[in-house]
Amino acid sequence: MNLGIQSHHFKGLLEAAPPQQPPLISCQRYLNEAVVTRKADTFHVFVVRVHECTLRGKQYRVIIDGHHNYAAAKRLGVEPTFSGPGNKFLRILGKMTPRQQEAFMINNVTDCDHYDVETGETVTELEAPMVVQ
């Protein structure tokens, strides 16, 4: 007696690729090599805070904190642990309109234009400052 669902009902389900994550971007290229090395040598979990948002019509994951953790994890060939932004960051964004939030994320750069963390390529559509009217 065959109870249950026939396998053809689920054909291809397990082979399906996981949903595509938005590009991971940053506006901080500077890394202190000694800090990355220390973290790679001593940490077991590498927490990276990201904020998922839409900038100029495209979804991104922006590294808010944990650039050195990300570099240490990649050096060791392990996946970092991604978490959301902290409460202070969320409180600041919560006081802004969506358009102001977008401008804040585009205009406030650390030491370089936004770039794709995996490829190193500058995200050209985020280069020009965003003016809020």
C-alpha positions in Angstrom: 0.0 0.0 0.0 1.4 3.4 -1.0 0.4 6.2 1.3 1.6 9.7 0.7 2.3 12.0 -2.2 3.9 10.6 -5.3 7.5 11.9 -5.8 6.5 13.6 -9.1 4.6 16.2 -7.2 7.8 17.5 -5.7 10.0 17.0 -8.8 12.6 19.7 -9.0 11.8 21.2 -5.6 15.0 20.1 -4.0 17.1 21.1 -7.0 15.6 24.6 -7.0 18.2 27.3 -6.4 17.9 29.4 -3.2 16.4 32.8 -3.8 18.9 35.3 -5.1 20.1 37.8 -2.5 20.3 41.4 -3.4 23.9 42.6 -4.1 26.0 43.2 -1.0 27.5 46.7 -1.1 29.6 48.9 1.0 31.2 52.4 1.0 34.2 51.4 3.2 37.2 49.9 1.5 39.7 50.6 4.3 40.6 47.6 6.3 43.2 47.4 9.1 45.2 44.2 8.2 46.2 43.6 11.8 42.5 43.7 12.9 41.5 41.3 10.1 44.3 38.9 11.0 43.5 39.0 14.7 39.8 38.3 14.1 40.6 35.5 11.6 42.9 33.9 14.3 40.6 34.2 17.2 36.9 34.5 16.1 34.6 31.5 15.4 31.6 33.6 14.4 31.9 36.6 12.2 28.8 38.9 12.6 28.2 41.5 9.8 25.3 44.0 10.2 23.5 44.7 7.0 20.6 46.9 6.0 18.4 45.8 3.2 17.0 48.7 1.2 15.9 50.0 -2.2 18.3 52.6 -3.7 17.3 54.2 -7.0 14.9 51.4 -7.7 17.2 48.5 -7.0 17.4 46.2 -3.9 20.7 46.2 -2.0 22.2 44.8 1.2 24.4 47.5 2.6 27.1 46.6 5.2 26.5 48.9 8.1 29.0 47.3 10.5 31.4 44.4 10.4 33.7 45.1 7.5 36.7 43.5 9.3 34.6 40.5 10.4 33.5 40.0 6.7 37.1 40.1 5.5 38.2 37.7 8.2 35.4 35.2 7.4 36.2 35.4 3.7 39.9 34.9 4.4 39.0 31.6 6.2 36.5 30.6 3.6 33.5 30.6 5.9 30.2 32.4 5.6 29.7 35.3 7.9 26.7 35.6 10.1 24.5 38.4 8.8 22.2 40.3 11.1 20.1 43.4 10.8 21.2 46.9 11.8 21.3 48.0 15.5 18.5 49.8 17.3 20.2 53.2 17.1 20.5 53.0 13.3 16.9 52.0 13.0 15.8 54.8 15.3 17.6 57.3 13.1 16.1 55.9 9.9 12.7 55.9 11.6 12.7 59.7 11.9 13.1 60.0 8.1 10.7 59.7 5.2 11.4 56.9 2.8 13.0 59.4 0.3 15.2 60.9 3.1 16.3 57.4 4.1 17.3 56.6 0.5 19.2 59.9 0.2 20.9 59.2 3.6 22.1 55.8 2.4 23.3 57.1 -0.9 25.0 60.3 0.3 26.6 59.2 3.5 29.8 57.3 2.4 32.7 56.4 4.6 35.8 56.4 2.4 34.7 55.6 -1.2 31.7 55.4 -3.5 29.4 52.4 -3.0 30.9 49.2 -4.5 29.8 45.6 -4.9 31.7 43.7 -2.1 32.0 40.5 -4.1 33.4 42.0 -7.3 34.9 45.3 -6.1 33.2 47.2 -8.9 31.8 50.6 -8.2 28.0 50.8 -8.2 27.8 53.6 -10.7 24.1 54.3 -10.3 24.8 55.3 -6.7 27.8 57.7 -7.4 26.0 61.0 -7.8 24.6 62.6 -4.6 20.9 62.3 -4.2 19.1 65.7 -3.6 15.9 65.6 -1.4 13.4 68.3 -2.5 
